[in-house]
């Protein structure tokens, strides 16, 4: 760690002591308004709009949920919810097609769709062409460019350097395709940045997936043979590679571009980055229970982040990761992104929902980074939880740690008094 990074870490420690002393409220979020309009109302396939929803992840609370339309009737579907940054996402339609959209806070976007829910035209409320219409009509970065089967194939018999080389090669090939499309349809520079950031983040998710997997494999091998066993030199070298910031230089353009915060993969990316071997490697030096230990661990992550990004300040990614550790989380089952005021509080009836679960939805649910499709796991978990509550019935409220300690002290005093007075 060079002198500049050391100095920055010291400054960060001093400034964080006061700012992190109390839990901070969630950052301000902003409304967006998205409208789907079908002119062919007589043939519109979904009268109730039950198959239209958006997956939304709160990057601070980490909660992921389906947002349903605030209004849906007669070929007219309206979404209105809150975001922290501009967002590049998709509206799921319940069929193989999805509707991509990019929207900024306080913006209104109207999308003309056909009777099957396919996008025809992106426009403003006054009828003029939407400023990101070219990208939304032709961009391929909102598709799955690298799948679970690709990952399994590249992972087989690979070390971290080999896997990284394969992954980056495929990422660069995809970026070339995106740039050729951008040239063909005359994307603006901002549209090009949005598309390339979305693609880079999708690929780099798999780099973190492999580095974590491979690191655990190497540690498990070393643990099994730590008594009188000499580690293989190649394994030690690979472990050093996994922790070497130079192997993550491909992240720099993503970390230094604000458009990366709009990606639909941002929530998963932040979680994987936070738990990656490269970012948390130096934290063990400062493990402890005090607030100062926690700040030192945060500073170690910031120093690592700056080594990866190649700039003299923490990236937006590490800033969000550190901020959300000290956020005051809602405790009312949450009102995340404030959409409770504007999003319909209903789910499609069971018989309507069942027909929308396709083979594609099942494959997406099995893929750890899938941003689309219906995820049944949270619904099943919630249902099982309710059944367990009914079986158990009412129970005593959960005691706090403080109350448990006080109760144990009272019990010790009672036993001590019995011994002293001879009571058996």
C-alpha positions in Angstrom: 0.0 0.0 0.0 1.6 3.3 -1.1 1.8 6.4 1.0 -1.2 8.1 -0.7 -3.5 5.2 0.2 -2.2 5.1 3.8 -2.9 8.8 4.1 -6.4 8.4 2.7 -7.2 5.5 5.0 -6.1 7.6 8.0 -8.3 10.5 6.9 -11.2 8.2 6.3 -10.9 6.7 9.8 -11.0 10.2 11.4 -14.0 11.4 9.4 -15.9 8.1 9.9 -15.7 8.2 13.7 -18.4 10.9 13.9 -20.4 10.2 10.8 -20.9 6.5 11.6 -21.6 6.9 15.3 -25.4 6.9 14.7 -27.4 5.0 12.2 -28.1 7.1 9.1 -31.5 7.2 7.3 -31.9 5.7 3.9 -30.8 8.1 1.1 -33.5 10.0 -0.7 -35.2 8.2 -3.5 -37.1 9.7 -6.5 -40.3 8.8 -8.4 -40.4 7.5 -11.9 -43.4 7.0 -14.1 -43.7 4.3 -16.7 -46.7 3.8 -18.9 -47.5 1.0 -21.4 -50.2 1.7 -24.0 -51.8 -0.7 -26.4 -53.8 0.9 -29.2 -55.3 -2.5 -30.2 -57.5 -2.7 -27.1 -59.9 -5.3 -28.5 -57.1 -7.8 -29.0 -55.0 -7.0 -25.9 -54.1 -10.4 -24.4 -54.1 -9.3 -20.7 -57.3 -7.5 -19.6 -56.2 -7.4 -15.9 -52.5 -6.7 -16.5 -51.6 -9.5 -14.1 -48.6 -10.7 -16.2 -46.8 -7.3 -16.1 -44.3 -6.8 -13.4 -40.8 -5.5 -12.7 -38.1 -7.0 -10.5 -36.7 -4.2 -8.2 -33.8 -4.5 -5.8 -33.1 -2.0 -3.1 -29.3 -1.6 -3.1 -29.3 -0.4 0.6 -31.7 -2.9 2.2 -30.9 -5.7 -0.3 -34.6 -6.6 -0.6 -35.7 -7.8 -4.0 -39.4 -7.8 -4.9 -41.8 -7.7 -7.8 -43.4 -4.4 -8.5 -46.9 -4.7 -10.0 -48.7 -2.0 -11.9 -50.5 0.8 -10.0 -53.1 0.7 -12.7 -53.9 -1.8 -15.4 -57.1 -1.7 -17.5 -58.2 -1.8 -21.2 -54.7 -1.8 -22.7 -53.3 0.8 -20.3 -50.6 -0.3 -17.8 -49.0 2.2 -15.4 -46.0 1.7 -13.1 -44.9 4.3 -10.6 -42.2 3.6 -8.0 -39.1 5.2 -6.4 -35.4 4.8 -7.3 -32.1 6.1 -6.1 -30.4 6.4 -9.5 -31.4 6.2 -13.2 -32.4 2.6 -13.9 -32.0 0.3 -16.9 -34.4 -2.6 -16.4 -37.1 -4.7 -18.1 -40.8 -5.1 -17.7 -41.6 -8.8 -17.6 -44.6 -9.7 -19.7 -45.3 -13.3 -18.7 -44.2 -14.6 -22.1 -40.8 -15.0 -23.7 -40.5 -11.3 -24.5 -39.7 -8.5 -22.1 -39.8 -4.7 -22.5 -36.5 -2.9 -21.8 -36.6 0.6 -20.4 -34.2 3.2 -19.2 -35.6 6.0 -17.1 -34.2 8.8 -14.9 -35.7 10.2 -11.7 -38.8 12.3 -12.2 -39.0 11.2 -15.8 -42.1 9.9 -17.6 -41.7 7.3 -20.3 -44.6 6.0 -22.5 -44.1 2.8 -24.4 -46.5 1.8 -27.2 -46.9 -2.0 -27.3 -48.8 -4.4 -29.5 -51.5 -6.7 -28.3 -48.9 -9.3 -27.2 -46.9 -6.8 -25.1 -44.0 -6.3 -27.5 -42.6 -2.7 -27.6 -43.3 -0.7 -30.7 -42.3 2.9 -29.8 -40.7 4.8 -27.0 -41.9 8.3 -26.5 -42.4 11.2 -24.1 -45.8 12.1 -22.7 -46.2 14.9 -25.3 -45.6 12.3 -28.1 -42.0 13.3 -29.0 -39.4 10.6 -29.4 -37.8 9.5 -26.1 -34.1 10.5 -25.9 -32.9 6.9 -25.3 -35.3 5.3 -27.9 -32.5 4.1 -30.2 -30.7 2.2 -27.4 -33.9 0.7 -26.0 -35.0 -0.5 -29.5 -31.7 -2.1 -30.5 -29.4 -2.7 -27.6 -28.5 -6.4 -26.7 -26.9 -5.8 -23.3 -30.3 -6.4 -21.6 -30.2 -10.0 -22.9 -28.3 -12.8 -21.1 -25.0 -12.6 -22.8 -23.2 -15.1 -20.5 -25.3 -18.0 -19.1 -24.9 -20.6 -16.4 -23.9 -23.2 -19.0 -21.2 -20.9 -20.3 -19.9 -20.6 -16.8 -19.9 -24.3 -16.2 -18.0 -24.9 -19.4 -15.3 -22.2 -18.7 -14.9 -23.3 -15.1 -14.1 -26.9 -15.9 -10.5 -27.6 -15.1 -9.6 -23.9 -14.9 -7.4 -21.9 -12.6 -8.3 -18.3 -11.9 -5.9 -16.8 -14.5 -7.3 -19.2 -17.2 -10.9 -18.6 -16.3 -10.3 -14.8 -16.2 -8.7 -14.9 -19.7 -11.6 -16.8 -21.1 -14.2 -14.6 -19.5 -12.6 -11.3 -20.5 -12.2 -12.6 -24.1 -15.9 -13.3 -24.3 -16.8 -10.0 -22.7 -14.7 -8.1 -25.2 -16.3 -10.0 -28.0 -19.8 -9.0 -26.7 -18.6 -5.4 -26.3 -17.5 -5.3 -29.9 -21.0 -6.5 -30.9 -22.6 -3.8 -28.8 -20.4 -1.1 -30.2 -21.1 -2.2 -33.8 -24.8 -2.0 -33.1 -24.2 1.4 -31.5 -22.4 2.6 -34.6 -25.1 1.2 -36.9 -28.0 2.8 -35.1 -26.1 6.0 -34.1 -26.3 5.7 -30.4 -25.4 8.8 -28.5 -22.2 8.5 -26.3 -24.4 8.3 -23.2 -26.5 5.4 -24.7 -23.3 3.6 -25.6 -22.0 4.0 -22.0 -25.2 2.7 -20.6 -25.1 -0.4 -22.8 -21.5 -1.2 -22.3 -21.7 -0.8 -18.5 -24.7 -3.1 -18.4 -22.7 -5.8 -20.3 -19.5 -5.4 -18.3 -21.3 -5.8 -15.0 -23.1 -9.0 -16.3 -19.8 -10.6 -17.1 -17.8 -9.5 -14.0 -20.5 -11.1 -11.8 -19.2 -14.4 -13.0 -15.6 -13.4 -12.2 -16.5 -12.9 -8.6 -18.5 -16.2 -8.6 -15.4 -18.1 -9.8 -12.9 -16.4 -7.6 -15.0 -17.2 -4.5 -15.5 -20.8 -5.6 -11.9 -21.3 -6.4 -10.6 -19.6 -3.3 -12.8 -21.9 -1.1 -11.5 -25.0 -3.0 -7.9 -24.0 -2.4 -8.5 -23.2 1.3 -10.3 -26.5 1.8 -7.4 -28.4 0.3 -4.9 -26.6 2.4 -7.0 -27.2 5.6 -7.2 -30.9 5.0 -3.4 -31.2 4.7 -2.2 -28.6 7.1 -0.4 -31.0 9.5 3.0 -31.7 8.1 1.9 -31.1 4.5 3.7 -28.8 2.1 1.2 -26.8 0.0 1.6 -27.1 -3.7 3.4 -24.1 -5.1 1.0 -23.7 -8.0 -1.9 -23.4 -5.5 -0.1 -20.7 -3.5 0.5 -18.8 -6.7 -3.1 -19.1 -7.7 -4.2 -17.8 -4.3 -2.0 -14.8 -4.8 -3.5 -14.2 -8.2 -7.0 -14.2 -6.8 -5.9 -11.5 -4.3 -3.9 -9.5 -6.9 -5.7 -6.2 -7.9 -4.0 -6.4 -11.3 -6.2 -9.3 -12.3 -9.3 -7.0 -11.8 -8.1 -4.1 -14.0 -10.9 -5.0 -16.4 -13.2 -3.5 -13.8 -11.8 0.0 -14.0 -13.9 1.4 -16.8 -17.0 0.1 -15.0 -16.0 1.5 -11.6 -15.2 4.9 -13.0 -18.5 5.3 -15.0 -21.6 6.6 -13.2 -23.8 4.8 -15.7 -22.9 1.5 -14.1 -25.3 2.5 -11.2 -28.2 2.2 -13.6 -27.6 -1.5 -14.4 -30.3 -4.1 -13.5 -27.4 -6.3 -12.2 -26.2 -3.6 -9.7 -27.8 -5.2 -6.5 -26.3 -8.7 -7.1 -23.0 -7.1 -8.2 -22.6 -5.1 -5.0 -23.3 -8.2 -2.8 -20.7 -10.3 -4.8 -18.1 -7.5 -4.7 -18.6 -6.9 -1.0 -17.9 -10.6 -0.3 -15.2 -11.2 -2.9 -11.8 -12.5 -2.0 -10.0 -9.5 -3.5 -12.0 -7.0 -1.4 -12.1 -8.7 2.0 -8.6 -10.1 2.0 -6.9 -7.5 4.3 -9.9 -7.2 6.7 -8.7 -10.1 8.9 -5.9 -7.8 10.1 -8.4 -5.6 11.9 -11.1 -8.1 13.0 -12.5 -7.1 16.4 -15.7 -6.2 18.2 -15.2 -2.4 18.7 -16.5 0.4 16.5 -12.9 1.4 15.7 -12.2 -2.2 14.4 -15.1 -1.9 12.1 -13.9 1.4 10.7 -10.5 0.0 10.1 -12.0 -2.9 8.2 -14.0 -0.5 6.1 -10.8 1.5 5.4 -9.0 -1.7 4.3 -11.8 -2.3 1.8 -11.6 1.3 0.6 -7.8 0.9 0.1 -8.3 -2.3 -1.9 -11.1 -0.6 -4.0 -8.8 2.3 -4.9 -6.1 -0.1 -6.0 -8.5 -1.9 -8.3 -10.1 1.3 -9.7 -6.7 3.1 -10.1 -8.0 6.4 -8.9 -7.4 8.3 -5.7 -10.9 8.0 -4.2 -13.3 5.2 -3.4 -15.6 4.1 -6.2 -19.4 4.5 -6.0 -19.6 0.8 -5.4 -17.6 0.8 -2.2 -19.3 3.9 -1.0 -22.7 2.2 -1.2 -21.3 -0.9 0.5 -20.0 1.0 3.4 -23.0 3.3 3.7 -25.5 0.5 3.9 -23.7 -1.1 6.9 -24.8 1.9 9.0 -28.2 2.5 7.5 -31.3 2.5 9.7 -33.3 -0.3 8.2 -37.1 -0.1 8.1 -38.6 -2.5 10.7 -42.2 -2.6 9.4 -41.7 -5.3 6.8 -41.0 -2.9 4.7 -41.7 -0.2 2.8 -38.8 -0.4 0.3 -38.4 2.2 -2.3 -41.6 3.8 -1.0 -43.7 2.0 -3.6 -46.4 1.0 -1.1 -48.2 4.3 -1.9 -48.4 3.7 -5.6 -48.1 0.0 -6.3 -51.1 -2.3 -6.3 -51.3 -4.4 -3.2 -52.4 -7.6 -4.9 -51.1 -10.7 -6.6 -52.6 -12.5 -9.5 -55.0 -15.3 -8.6 -53.4 -18.8 -8.5 -55.0 -20.0 -11.6 -53.9 -16.9 -13.5 -50.3 -17.0 -12.2 -49.6 -20.7 -12.9 -49.7 -20.4 -16.7 -47.1 -17.6 -16.7 -44.4 -19.9 -15.1 -42.4 -21.2 -18.1 -39.3 -23.3 -18.5 -37.4 -20.0 -19.0 -38.6 -18.9 -15.5 -37.3 -22.1 -14.0 -33.9 -21.7 -15.6 -33.7 -18.1 -14.5 -34.6 -19.0 -10.9 -31.7 -21.5 -10.9 -29.3 -18.9 -12.1 -27.9 -16.8 -9.3 -27.9 -13.5 -11.2 -31.1 -13.8 -13.1 -32.8 -10.4 -13.2 -35.9 -11.7 -14.9 -38.6 -14.3 -14.5 -40.8 -15.3 -11.6 -38.8 -16.4 -8.5 -40.8 -18.9 -6.6 -38.4 -19.4 -3.7 -39.4 -16.3 -1.6 -43.1 -17.1 -2.1 -42.7 -20.7 -1.0 -40.5 -19.6 2.0 -43.2 -17.1 3.0 -45.9 -19.7 2.8 -44.0 -22.3 4.8 -43.3 -19.6 7.4 -47.0 -18.8 7.8 -47.9 -22.5 8.2 -45.3 -22.9 10.9 -46.6 -19.9 12.7 -50.2 -21.4 12.7 -48.9 -24.7 14.0 -46.9 -23.2 16.8 -49.6 -20.7 17.8 -48.8 -17.9 20.1 -45.6 -17.9 22.0 -43.7 -15.8 24.4 -42.1 -12.7 22.9 -38.4 -13.1 22.1 -36.2 -11.8 24.8 -33.4 -9.4 24.1 -29.8 -10.3 24.9 -29.9 -7.8 27.7 -32.9 -9.4 29.2 -31.3 -12.9 29.0 -28.3 -11.7 30.9 -30.5 -10.1 33.6 -32.6 -13.2 34.0 -29.4 -15.4 34.3 -28.1 -13.1 37.1 -31.4 -13.3 39.0 -31.2 -17.1 38.7 -27.6 -17.2 40.0 -28.6 -15.0 43.0 -31.5 -17.3 43.9 -29.3 -20.4 43.8 -26.6 -18.6 45.8 -29.1 -17.6 48.5 -30.4 -21.2 48.8 -26.8 -22.5 49.3 -26.1 -19.8 51.9 -29.3 -20.5 54.0 -29.2 -24.3 53.6 -32.4 -24.5 51.6 -32.6 -27.7 49.4 
